[in-house]
XYZ file of C-alpha atoms in Angstrom:
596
model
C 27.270 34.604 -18.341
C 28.748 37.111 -16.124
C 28.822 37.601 -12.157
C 31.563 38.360 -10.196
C 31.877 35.107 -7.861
C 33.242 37.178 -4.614
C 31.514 36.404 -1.130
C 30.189 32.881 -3.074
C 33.169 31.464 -4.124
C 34.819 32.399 -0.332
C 31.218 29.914 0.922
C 32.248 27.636 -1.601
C 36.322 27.473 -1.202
C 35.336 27.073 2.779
C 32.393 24.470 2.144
C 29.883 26.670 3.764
C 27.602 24.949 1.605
C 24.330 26.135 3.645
C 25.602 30.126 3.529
C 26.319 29.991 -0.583
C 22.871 28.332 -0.890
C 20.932 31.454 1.055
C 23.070 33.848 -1.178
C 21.923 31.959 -4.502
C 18.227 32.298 -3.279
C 18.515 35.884 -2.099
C 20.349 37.158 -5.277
C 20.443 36.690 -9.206
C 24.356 37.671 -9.427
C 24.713 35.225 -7.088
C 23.573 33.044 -8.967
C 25.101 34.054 -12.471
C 28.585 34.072 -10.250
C 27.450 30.334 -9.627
C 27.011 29.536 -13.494
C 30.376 30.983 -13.592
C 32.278 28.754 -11.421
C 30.313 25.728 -12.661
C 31.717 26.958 -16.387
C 35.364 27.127 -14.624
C 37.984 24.422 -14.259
C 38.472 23.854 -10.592
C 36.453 20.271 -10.249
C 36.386 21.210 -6.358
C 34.812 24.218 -6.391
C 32.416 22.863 -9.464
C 31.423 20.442 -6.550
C 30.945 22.296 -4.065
C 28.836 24.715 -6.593
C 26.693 22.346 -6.880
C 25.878 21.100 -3.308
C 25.117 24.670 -3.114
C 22.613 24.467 -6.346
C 20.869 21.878 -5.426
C 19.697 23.270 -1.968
C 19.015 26.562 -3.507
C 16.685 24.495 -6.300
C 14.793 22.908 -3.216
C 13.985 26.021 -1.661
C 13.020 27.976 -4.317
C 9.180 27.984 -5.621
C 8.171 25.959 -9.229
C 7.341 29.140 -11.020
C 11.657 30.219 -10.497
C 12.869 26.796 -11.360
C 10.739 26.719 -14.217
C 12.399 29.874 -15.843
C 15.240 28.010 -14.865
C 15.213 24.726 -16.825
C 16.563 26.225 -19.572
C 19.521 28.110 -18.040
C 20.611 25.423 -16.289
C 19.658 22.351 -17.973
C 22.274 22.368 -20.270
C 24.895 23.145 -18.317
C 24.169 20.541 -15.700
C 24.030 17.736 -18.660
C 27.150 19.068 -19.760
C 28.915 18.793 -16.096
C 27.737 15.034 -15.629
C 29.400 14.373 -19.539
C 33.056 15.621 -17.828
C 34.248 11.867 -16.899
C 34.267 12.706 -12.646
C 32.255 10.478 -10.530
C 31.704 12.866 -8.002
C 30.780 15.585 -10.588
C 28.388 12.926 -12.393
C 26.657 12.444 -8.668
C 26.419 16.252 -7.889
C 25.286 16.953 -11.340
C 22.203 14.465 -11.754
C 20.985 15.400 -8.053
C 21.284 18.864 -8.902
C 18.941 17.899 -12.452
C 16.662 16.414 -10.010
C 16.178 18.826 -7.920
C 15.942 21.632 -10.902
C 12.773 19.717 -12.341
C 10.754 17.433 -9.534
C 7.418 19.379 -9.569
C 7.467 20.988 -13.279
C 7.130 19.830 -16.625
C 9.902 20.022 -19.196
C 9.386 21.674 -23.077
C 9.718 18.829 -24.977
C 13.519 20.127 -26.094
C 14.611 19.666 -22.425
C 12.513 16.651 -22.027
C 14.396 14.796 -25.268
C 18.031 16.252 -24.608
C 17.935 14.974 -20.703
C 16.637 11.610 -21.667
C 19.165 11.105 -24.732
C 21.876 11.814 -22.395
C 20.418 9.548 -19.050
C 20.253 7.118 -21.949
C 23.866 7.284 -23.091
C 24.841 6.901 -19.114
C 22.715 3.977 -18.673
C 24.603 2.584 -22.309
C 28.090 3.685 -20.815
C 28.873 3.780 -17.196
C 29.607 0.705 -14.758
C 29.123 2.480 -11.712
C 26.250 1.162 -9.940
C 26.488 4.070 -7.628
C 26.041 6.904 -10.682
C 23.562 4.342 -11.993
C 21.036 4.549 -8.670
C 21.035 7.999 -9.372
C 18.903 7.549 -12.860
C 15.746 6.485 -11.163
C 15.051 8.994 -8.977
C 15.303 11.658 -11.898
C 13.269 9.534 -14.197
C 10.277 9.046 -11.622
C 10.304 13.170 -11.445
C 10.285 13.626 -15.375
C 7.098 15.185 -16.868
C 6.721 17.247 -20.074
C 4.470 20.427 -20.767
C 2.827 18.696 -24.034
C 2.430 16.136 -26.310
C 5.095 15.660 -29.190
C 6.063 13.532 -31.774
C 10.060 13.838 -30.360
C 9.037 12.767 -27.213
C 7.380 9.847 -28.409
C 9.755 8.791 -30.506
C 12.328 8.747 -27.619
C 10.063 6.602 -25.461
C 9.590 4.169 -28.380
C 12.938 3.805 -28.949
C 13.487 2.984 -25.708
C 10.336 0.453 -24.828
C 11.916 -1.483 -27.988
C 15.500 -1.655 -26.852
C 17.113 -5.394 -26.394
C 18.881 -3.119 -23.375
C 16.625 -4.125 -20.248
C 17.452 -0.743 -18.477
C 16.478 0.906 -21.131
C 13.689 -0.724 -21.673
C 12.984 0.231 -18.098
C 13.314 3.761 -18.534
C 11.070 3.829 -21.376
C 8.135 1.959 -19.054
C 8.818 4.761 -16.419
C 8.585 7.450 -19.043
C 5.741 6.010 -20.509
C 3.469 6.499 -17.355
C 4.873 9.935 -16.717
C 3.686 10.714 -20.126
C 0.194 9.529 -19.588
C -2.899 9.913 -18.083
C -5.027 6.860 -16.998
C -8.398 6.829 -18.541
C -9.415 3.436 -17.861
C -7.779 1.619 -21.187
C -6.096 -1.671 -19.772
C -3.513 -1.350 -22.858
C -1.196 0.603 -21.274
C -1.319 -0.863 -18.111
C -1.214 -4.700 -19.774
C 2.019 -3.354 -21.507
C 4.007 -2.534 -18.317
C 2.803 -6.353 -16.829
C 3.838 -7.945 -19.768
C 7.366 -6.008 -20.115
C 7.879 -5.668 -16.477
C 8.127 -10.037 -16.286
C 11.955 -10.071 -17.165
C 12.920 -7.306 -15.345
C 12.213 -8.977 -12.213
C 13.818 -12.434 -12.620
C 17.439 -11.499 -13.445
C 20.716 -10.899 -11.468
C 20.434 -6.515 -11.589
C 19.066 -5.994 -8.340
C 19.283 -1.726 -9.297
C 17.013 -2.904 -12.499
C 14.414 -5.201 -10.298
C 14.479 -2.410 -7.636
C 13.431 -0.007 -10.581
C 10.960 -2.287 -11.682
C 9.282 -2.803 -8.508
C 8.788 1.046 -8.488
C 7.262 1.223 -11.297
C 4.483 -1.598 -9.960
C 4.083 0.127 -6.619
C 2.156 2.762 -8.996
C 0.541 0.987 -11.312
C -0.977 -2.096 -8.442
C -3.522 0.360 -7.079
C -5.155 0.578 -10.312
C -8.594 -1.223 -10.604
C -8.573 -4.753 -11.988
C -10.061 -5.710 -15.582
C -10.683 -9.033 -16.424
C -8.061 -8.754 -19.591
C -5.215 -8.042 -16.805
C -6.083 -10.972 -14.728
C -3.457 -13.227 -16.741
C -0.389 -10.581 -16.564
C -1.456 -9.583 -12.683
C -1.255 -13.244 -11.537
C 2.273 -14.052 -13.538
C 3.906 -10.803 -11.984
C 2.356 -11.463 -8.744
C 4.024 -14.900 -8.154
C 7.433 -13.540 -9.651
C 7.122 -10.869 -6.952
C 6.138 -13.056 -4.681
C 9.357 -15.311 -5.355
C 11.690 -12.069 -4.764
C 9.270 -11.535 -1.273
C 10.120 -14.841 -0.110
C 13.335 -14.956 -1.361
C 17.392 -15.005 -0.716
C 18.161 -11.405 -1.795
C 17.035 -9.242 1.546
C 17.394 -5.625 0.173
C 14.107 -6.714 -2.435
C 12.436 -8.555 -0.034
C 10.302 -5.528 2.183
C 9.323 -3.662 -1.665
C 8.349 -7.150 -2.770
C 6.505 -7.717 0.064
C 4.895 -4.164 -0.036
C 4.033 -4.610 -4.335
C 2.572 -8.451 -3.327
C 0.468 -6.932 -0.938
C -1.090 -4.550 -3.427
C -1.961 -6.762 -6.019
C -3.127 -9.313 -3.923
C -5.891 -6.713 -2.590
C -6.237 -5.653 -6.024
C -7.299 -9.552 -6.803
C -9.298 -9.471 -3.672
C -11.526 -6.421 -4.724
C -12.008 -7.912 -8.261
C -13.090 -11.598 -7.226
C -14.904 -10.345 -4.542
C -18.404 -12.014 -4.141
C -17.206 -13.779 -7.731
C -15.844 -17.888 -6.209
C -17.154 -19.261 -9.478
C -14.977 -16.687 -11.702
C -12.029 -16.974 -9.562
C -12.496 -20.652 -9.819
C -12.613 -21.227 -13.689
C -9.220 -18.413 -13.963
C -7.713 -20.995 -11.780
C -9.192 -24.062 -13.630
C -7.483 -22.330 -16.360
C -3.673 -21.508 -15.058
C -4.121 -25.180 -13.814
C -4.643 -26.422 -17.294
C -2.027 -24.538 -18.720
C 0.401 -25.811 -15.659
C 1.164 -22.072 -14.102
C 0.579 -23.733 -10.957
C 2.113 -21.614 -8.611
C 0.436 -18.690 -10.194
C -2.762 -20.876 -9.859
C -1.995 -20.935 -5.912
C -0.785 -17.232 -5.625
C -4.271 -16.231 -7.199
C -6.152 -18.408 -5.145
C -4.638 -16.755 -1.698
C -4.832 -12.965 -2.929
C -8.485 -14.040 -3.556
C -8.864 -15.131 -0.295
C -11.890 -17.445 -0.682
C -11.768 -20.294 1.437
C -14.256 -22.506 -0.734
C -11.742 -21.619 -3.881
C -8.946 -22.320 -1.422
C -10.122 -25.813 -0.133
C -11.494 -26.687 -3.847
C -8.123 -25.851 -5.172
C -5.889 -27.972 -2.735
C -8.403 -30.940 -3.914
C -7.551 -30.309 -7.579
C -3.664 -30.277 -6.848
C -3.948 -33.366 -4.856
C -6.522 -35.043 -7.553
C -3.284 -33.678 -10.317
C -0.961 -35.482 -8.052
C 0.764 -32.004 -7.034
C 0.759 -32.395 -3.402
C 4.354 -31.422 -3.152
C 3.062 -27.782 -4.254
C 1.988 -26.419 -0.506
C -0.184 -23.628 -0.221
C 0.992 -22.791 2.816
C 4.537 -22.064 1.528
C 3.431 -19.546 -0.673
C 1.452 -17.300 1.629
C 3.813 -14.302 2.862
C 5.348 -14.311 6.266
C 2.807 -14.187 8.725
C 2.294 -13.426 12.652
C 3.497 -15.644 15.215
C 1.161 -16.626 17.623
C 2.837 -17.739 20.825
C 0.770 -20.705 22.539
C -1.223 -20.061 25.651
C -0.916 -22.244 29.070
C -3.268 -24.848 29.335
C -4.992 -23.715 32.503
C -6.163 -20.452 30.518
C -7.724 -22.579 27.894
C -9.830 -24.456 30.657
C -11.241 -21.451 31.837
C -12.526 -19.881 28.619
C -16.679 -19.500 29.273
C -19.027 -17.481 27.391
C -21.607 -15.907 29.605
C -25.200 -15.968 28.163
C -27.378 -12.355 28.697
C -30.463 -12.766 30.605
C -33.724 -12.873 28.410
C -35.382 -10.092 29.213
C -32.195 -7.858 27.354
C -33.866 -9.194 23.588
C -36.767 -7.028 21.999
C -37.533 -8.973 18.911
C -35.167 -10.913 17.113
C -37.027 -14.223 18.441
C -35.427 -16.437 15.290
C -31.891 -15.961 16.801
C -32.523 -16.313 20.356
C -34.061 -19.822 19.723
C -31.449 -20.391 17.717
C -29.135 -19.282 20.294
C -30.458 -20.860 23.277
C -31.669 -24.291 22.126
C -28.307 -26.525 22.966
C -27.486 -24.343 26.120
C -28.771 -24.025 29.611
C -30.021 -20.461 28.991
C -29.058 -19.780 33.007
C -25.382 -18.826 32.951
C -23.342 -20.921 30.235
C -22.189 -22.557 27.317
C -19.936 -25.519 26.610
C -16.497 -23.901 26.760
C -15.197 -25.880 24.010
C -17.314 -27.825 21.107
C -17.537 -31.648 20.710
C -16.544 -33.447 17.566
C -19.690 -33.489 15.559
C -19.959 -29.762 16.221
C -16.164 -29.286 14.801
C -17.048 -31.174 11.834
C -20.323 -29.426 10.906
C -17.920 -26.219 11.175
C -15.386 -27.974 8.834
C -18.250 -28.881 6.017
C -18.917 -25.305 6.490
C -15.782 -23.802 5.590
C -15.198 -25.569 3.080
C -18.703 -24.830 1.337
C -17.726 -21.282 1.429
C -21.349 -20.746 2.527
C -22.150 -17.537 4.571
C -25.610 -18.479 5.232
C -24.902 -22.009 6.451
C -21.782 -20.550 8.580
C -24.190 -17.718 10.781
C -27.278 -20.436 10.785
C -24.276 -23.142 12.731
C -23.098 -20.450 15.143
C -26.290 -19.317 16.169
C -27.439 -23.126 16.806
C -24.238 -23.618 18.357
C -22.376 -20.592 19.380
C -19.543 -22.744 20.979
C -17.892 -23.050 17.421
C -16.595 -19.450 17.883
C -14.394 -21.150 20.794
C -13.018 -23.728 17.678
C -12.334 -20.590 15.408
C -10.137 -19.360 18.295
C -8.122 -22.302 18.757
C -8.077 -22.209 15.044
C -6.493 -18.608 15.594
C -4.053 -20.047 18.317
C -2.758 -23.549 17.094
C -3.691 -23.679 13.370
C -1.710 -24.261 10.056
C -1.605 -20.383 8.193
C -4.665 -21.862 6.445
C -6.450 -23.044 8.872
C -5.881 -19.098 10.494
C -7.420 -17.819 7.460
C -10.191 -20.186 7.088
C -10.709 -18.871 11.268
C -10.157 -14.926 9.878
C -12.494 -15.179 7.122
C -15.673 -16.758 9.338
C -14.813 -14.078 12.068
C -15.005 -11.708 9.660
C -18.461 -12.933 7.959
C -20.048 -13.506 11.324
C -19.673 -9.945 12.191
C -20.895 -8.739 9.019
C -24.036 -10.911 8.977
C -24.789 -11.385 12.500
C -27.642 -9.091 13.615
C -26.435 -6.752 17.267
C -28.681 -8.587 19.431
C -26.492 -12.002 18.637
C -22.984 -10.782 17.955
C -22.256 -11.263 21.806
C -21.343 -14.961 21.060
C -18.023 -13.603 19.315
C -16.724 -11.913 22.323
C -14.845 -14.944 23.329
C -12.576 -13.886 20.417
C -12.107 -10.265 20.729
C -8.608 -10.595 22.405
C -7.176 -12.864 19.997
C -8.198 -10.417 17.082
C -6.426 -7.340 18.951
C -3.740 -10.250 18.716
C -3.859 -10.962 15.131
C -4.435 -6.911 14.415
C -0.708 -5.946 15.641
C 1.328 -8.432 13.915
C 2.759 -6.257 11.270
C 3.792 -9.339 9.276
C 0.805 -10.721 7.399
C -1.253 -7.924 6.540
C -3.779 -9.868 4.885
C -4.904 -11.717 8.212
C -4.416 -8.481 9.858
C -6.380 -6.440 8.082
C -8.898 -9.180 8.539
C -8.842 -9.090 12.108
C -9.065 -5.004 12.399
C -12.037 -4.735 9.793
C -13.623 -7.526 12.005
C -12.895 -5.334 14.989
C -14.310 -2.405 13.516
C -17.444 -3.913 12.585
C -17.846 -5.718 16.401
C -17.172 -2.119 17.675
C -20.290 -0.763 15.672
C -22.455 -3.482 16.637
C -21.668 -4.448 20.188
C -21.833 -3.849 23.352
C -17.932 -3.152 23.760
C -17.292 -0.364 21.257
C -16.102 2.167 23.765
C -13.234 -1.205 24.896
C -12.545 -1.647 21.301
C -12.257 2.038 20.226
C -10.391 2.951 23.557
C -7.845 0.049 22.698
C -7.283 1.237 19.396
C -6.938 4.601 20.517
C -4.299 4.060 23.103
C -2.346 2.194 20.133
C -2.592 5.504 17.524
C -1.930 7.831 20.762
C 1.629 5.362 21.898
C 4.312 5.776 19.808
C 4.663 2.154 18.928
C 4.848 1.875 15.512
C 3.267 -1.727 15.549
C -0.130 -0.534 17.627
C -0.512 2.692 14.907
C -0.211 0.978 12.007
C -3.404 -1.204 13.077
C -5.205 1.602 14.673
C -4.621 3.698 11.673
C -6.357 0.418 9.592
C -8.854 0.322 12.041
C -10.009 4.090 11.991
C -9.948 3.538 8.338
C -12.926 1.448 8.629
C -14.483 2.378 11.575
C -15.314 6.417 9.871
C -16.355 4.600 7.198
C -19.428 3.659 8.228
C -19.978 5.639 11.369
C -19.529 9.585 12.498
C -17.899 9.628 16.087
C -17.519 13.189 17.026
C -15.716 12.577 20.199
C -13.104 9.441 18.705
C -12.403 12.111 15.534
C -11.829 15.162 17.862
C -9.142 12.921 19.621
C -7.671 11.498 16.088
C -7.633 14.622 13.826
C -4.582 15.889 15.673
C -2.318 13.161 15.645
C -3.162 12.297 11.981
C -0.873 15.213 11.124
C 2.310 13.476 12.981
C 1.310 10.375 10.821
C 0.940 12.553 7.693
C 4.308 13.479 8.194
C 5.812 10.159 8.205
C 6.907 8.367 5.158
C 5.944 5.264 6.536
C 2.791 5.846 8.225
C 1.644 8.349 5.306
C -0.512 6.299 3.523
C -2.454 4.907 5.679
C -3.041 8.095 7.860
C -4.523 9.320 4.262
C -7.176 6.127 4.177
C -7.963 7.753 7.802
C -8.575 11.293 6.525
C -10.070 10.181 3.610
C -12.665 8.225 5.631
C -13.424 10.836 7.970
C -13.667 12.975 5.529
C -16.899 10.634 3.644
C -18.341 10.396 7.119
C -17.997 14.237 8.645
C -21.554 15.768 8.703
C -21.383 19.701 6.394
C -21.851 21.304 9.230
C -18.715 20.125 11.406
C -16.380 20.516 7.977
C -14.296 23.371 9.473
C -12.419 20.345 11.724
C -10.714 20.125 8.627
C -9.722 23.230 7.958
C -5.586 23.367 9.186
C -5.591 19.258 6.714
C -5.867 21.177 3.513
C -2.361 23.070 3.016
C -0.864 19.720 4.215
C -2.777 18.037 1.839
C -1.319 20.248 -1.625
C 2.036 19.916 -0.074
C 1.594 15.788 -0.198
C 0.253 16.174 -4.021
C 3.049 17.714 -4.994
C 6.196 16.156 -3.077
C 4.714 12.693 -1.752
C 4.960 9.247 -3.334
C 2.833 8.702 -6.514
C 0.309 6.749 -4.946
C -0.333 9.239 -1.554
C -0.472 11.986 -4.396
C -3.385 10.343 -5.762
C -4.943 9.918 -2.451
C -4.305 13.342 -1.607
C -5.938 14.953 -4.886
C -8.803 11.975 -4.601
C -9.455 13.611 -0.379
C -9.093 17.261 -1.602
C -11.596 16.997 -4.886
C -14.247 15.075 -1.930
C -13.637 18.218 0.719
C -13.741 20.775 -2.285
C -16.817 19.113 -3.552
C -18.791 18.410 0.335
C -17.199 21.875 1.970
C -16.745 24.767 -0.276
C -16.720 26.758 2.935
C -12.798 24.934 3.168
C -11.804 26.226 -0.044
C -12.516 30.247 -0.236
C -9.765 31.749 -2.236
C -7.633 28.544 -2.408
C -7.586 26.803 -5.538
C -6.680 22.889 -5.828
């Protein structure tokens, strides 16, 4: 390849990395005078070549770096081959950024993964190694092939665990999910050991690869892998190595809600898969599946059958994930808490619940502020029932037990905070808007529980609750305006829960004037790879609830949204193409001469 390396090699001598770069992007001799000194024998220079590469590759458009692959490709694989650290470094960032965003020909795909393979087989440098995964997770191919199959098998069947690894990661960049559990039951049951040894780069890698596949719906042939992995993720969440703890955390989180969605309205199911890791003595699996269901009847029913197997020493409690603290309020403040009954003439209808409601009180000004034993134990047999209908038929006899779900919120065990989350939450669902005054009491302890950023179970508990209070009550414009100042302040622990609150509260509900005031921070939000996801639940749900006619609100969200489906994290990719095909499919007006 010729090119006379001139002005470049001056940039690169001098390390003006960012002026070589432009002149690689602005010219093609530049760029063959670039090949040149990358073919040379000055390692420096190579290096510095490089640098300058890989910012060119990031700037330049898919269709150029496509035409590229094969130019460069070989050369790069070549430079990381030389036996230099540094060189190795520069060389696989500069592969990465040649091919995130574009599919390989399966040549390119089978000579890059033959030589990551024979890195991953030779090199001790954890630092070269940490490279790998970030090229692998970018590796796609232009069409099926029997070579590139038979380099993934080779790999899934390796004794090598890394490679093994690789071969799970290549396997999902290779396919398409269609609903067949086979693939996905493969990576749960090869992903196990991968996750209990001493490489922290190979459990790191592994818990990658589960932040993708978690969001995935549930089948009932998973259930078995999902709860093994779950409590081996859970052990690295809760355990001594702090560098896995936040991803294990994060990956727990996910399958748990994945559990939660499948056993939803399904106790007895939940129950007998229980019954079953019980018999088979997975019993902290048992416990783990038990808390991502969430059930308090399946909760309570399961600490009776580890007490009746004499496995008391096995506490629930110790396996839920680290949760908020909830610092304990002066005395005098608990003696004043009063619920203030509405004057009769405010019902129209509804003359069940207002019997109900006013039968134990004096129906002038108030109710007991706190409830007397029998009424605590009534609420007790409740909970543990699991029964909705007996839970909303108590409160409305005896609407002082919300003031025992509160202290329950303030002074209980974690489970005894869940058991209080999970009747808040069923209360506000079931309750009817004439009678969901009595859970006022409780609104400030729920803003409470909603920004703790620690247990996001409970705290997505307490903001879905909140949403569905602000829909039905009196004090939606408080609730919405709280929530609001939170996503407008630049605290990240008051956005994170506004952003889950929003998330429900467009889902069932159109509010012009909260959306006009949300739309235009969502793009800061969008923007942060923290925040990104759930800013996307946000668009997503305005997006279900926007009436046709106010679509063009959305307008300046759909360039933003191709740029996350192409650069973002696998899972806000699939988001992002899931919100697009919705607007493309409700607003054509948004997509005139703009193709998804």
């Amino acid at each position: 390849m010729e090119g006379e390396p001139g002005p470049l090699k001056e940039h690169l001598a001098s390390w003006r990395i960012g002026k070589a770069a432009e002149l690689v992007l602005s010219s093609d001799d530049a760029l063959r005078a670039l090949l040149s000194i990358l073919h040379g024998k000055d390692k420096e220079l190579k290096k510095a070549a490089l640098i300058a590469l890989e910012e060119a590759l990031k700037g330049m458009p898919d269709v150029r770096r496509l035409g590229l692959v094969k130019v460069l490709l070989d050369t790069l694989i070549d430079l990381a081959k030389e036996g230099d650290d540094d060189l190795l470094i520069r060389a696989l960032r500069t592969i990465r950024a040649l091919i995130t965003g574009i599919p390989l020909d399966p040549r390119s795909f089978v000579k890059l993964n033959h030589a990551l393979k024979d890195l991953v087989k030779q090199r001790g440098n954890e630092v070269v190694l940490l490279e790998i995964p970030s090229i692998l997770e970018n590796v796609r191919v232009t069409s099926s092939d029997p070579r590139v199959y038979d380099v993934i098998s080779r790999l899934l069947h390796s004794r090598n665990p890394r490679l093994k690894a690789m071969g799970l990661r290549l396997t999902l960049n290779t396919s398409s999910y269609t609903g067949d559990s086979s693939l996905l039951k493969m990576i749960f049951s090869e992903i196990k050991d991968m996750l209990t040894g001493e490489d922290i780069a190979l459990t790191d890698f592994a818990l990658n690869i589960l932040l993708e596949v978690s969001d995935c719906p549930l089948q009932e042939e998973l259930v078995d892998e999902v709860a093994g992995v779950l409590t081996l993720v859970k052990n690295l969440a809760i355990g001594r190595r702090s560098e896995l703890r936040e991803k294990a955390r994060i990956v727990a989180e996910k399958l748990e809600d994945s559990i939660y969605r499948y056993y939803k309205n399904q106790p007895e199911e939940a129950k007998e898969k229980i019954q079953e890791l019980l018999i088979n003595e997975r019993f902290y699996e048992a416990i783990d599946l038990a808390l991502a269901v969430g059930d308090t009847y399946v909760l309570k029913w399961l600490e009776g059958e580890l007490e009746r197997m004499e496995k008391e020493r096995l506490k629930i409690n110790e396996r839920i994930l680290p949760g908020p603290k909830y610092p304990s309020p002066p005395p005098e403040s608990k003696a004043q808490k009063t619920l203030n009954m509405p004057d009769l003439h405010k019902f129209r209808g509804g003359k069940l619940d207002l019997e109900k409601l006013t039968k134990n009180a004096e129906i002038s000004k108030q109710i007991p502020r706190m409830p007397d034993e029998e009424t605590r134990r009534e609420l007790e047999a409740v909970l543990t029932s699991g029964k909705t209908s007996k839970l909303v038929d108590l409160a409305l006899r005896k609407p002082e037990v919300v003031f025992e779900l509160e202290r329950k919120l303030e002074e209980g065990s974690k489970l005894e905070k869940m058991d209080a989350l999970w009747a808040l939450s069923k209360l506000s669902e079931k309750l009817k808007p004439k009678a969901v005054f009595i859970l006022e009491p409780v609104v400030a302890k729920l803003f409470e529980v909603a920004h703790s950023t620690k247990n996001r179970w409970m705290r997505l508990r307490a903001t879905r609750t909140l949403a569905t209070l602000a829909l039905k009550s009196k004090r939606r414009d408080e609730i919405v305006g709280k929530f609001l100042d939170g996503y407008l302040s630049r605290e990240k622990r008051r956005a994170i829960s506004a952003l889950e609150f929003f998330s429900y509260y467009f889902l069932e509900t159109w509010d012009e004037k909260t959306a006009r005031m949300v739309l235009p921070g969502l793009r800061r939000f969008l923007k942060d790879d923290r925040l990104r996801f759930d800013a996307l639940m946000v668009l997503e749900a305005i997006v279900t609830s926007i009436p046709a006619e106010k679509a063009k609100l959305l307008r300046d969200y759909v360039p933003l949204l191709e740029r996350i489906k192409k650069t973002a994290l696998p899972d806000e990719q699939k988001l992002a193409i899931r919100i697009l095909e919705e607007m493309a499919s409700r607003f054509k007006v948004l997509f005139n001469r703009r193709v998804i």
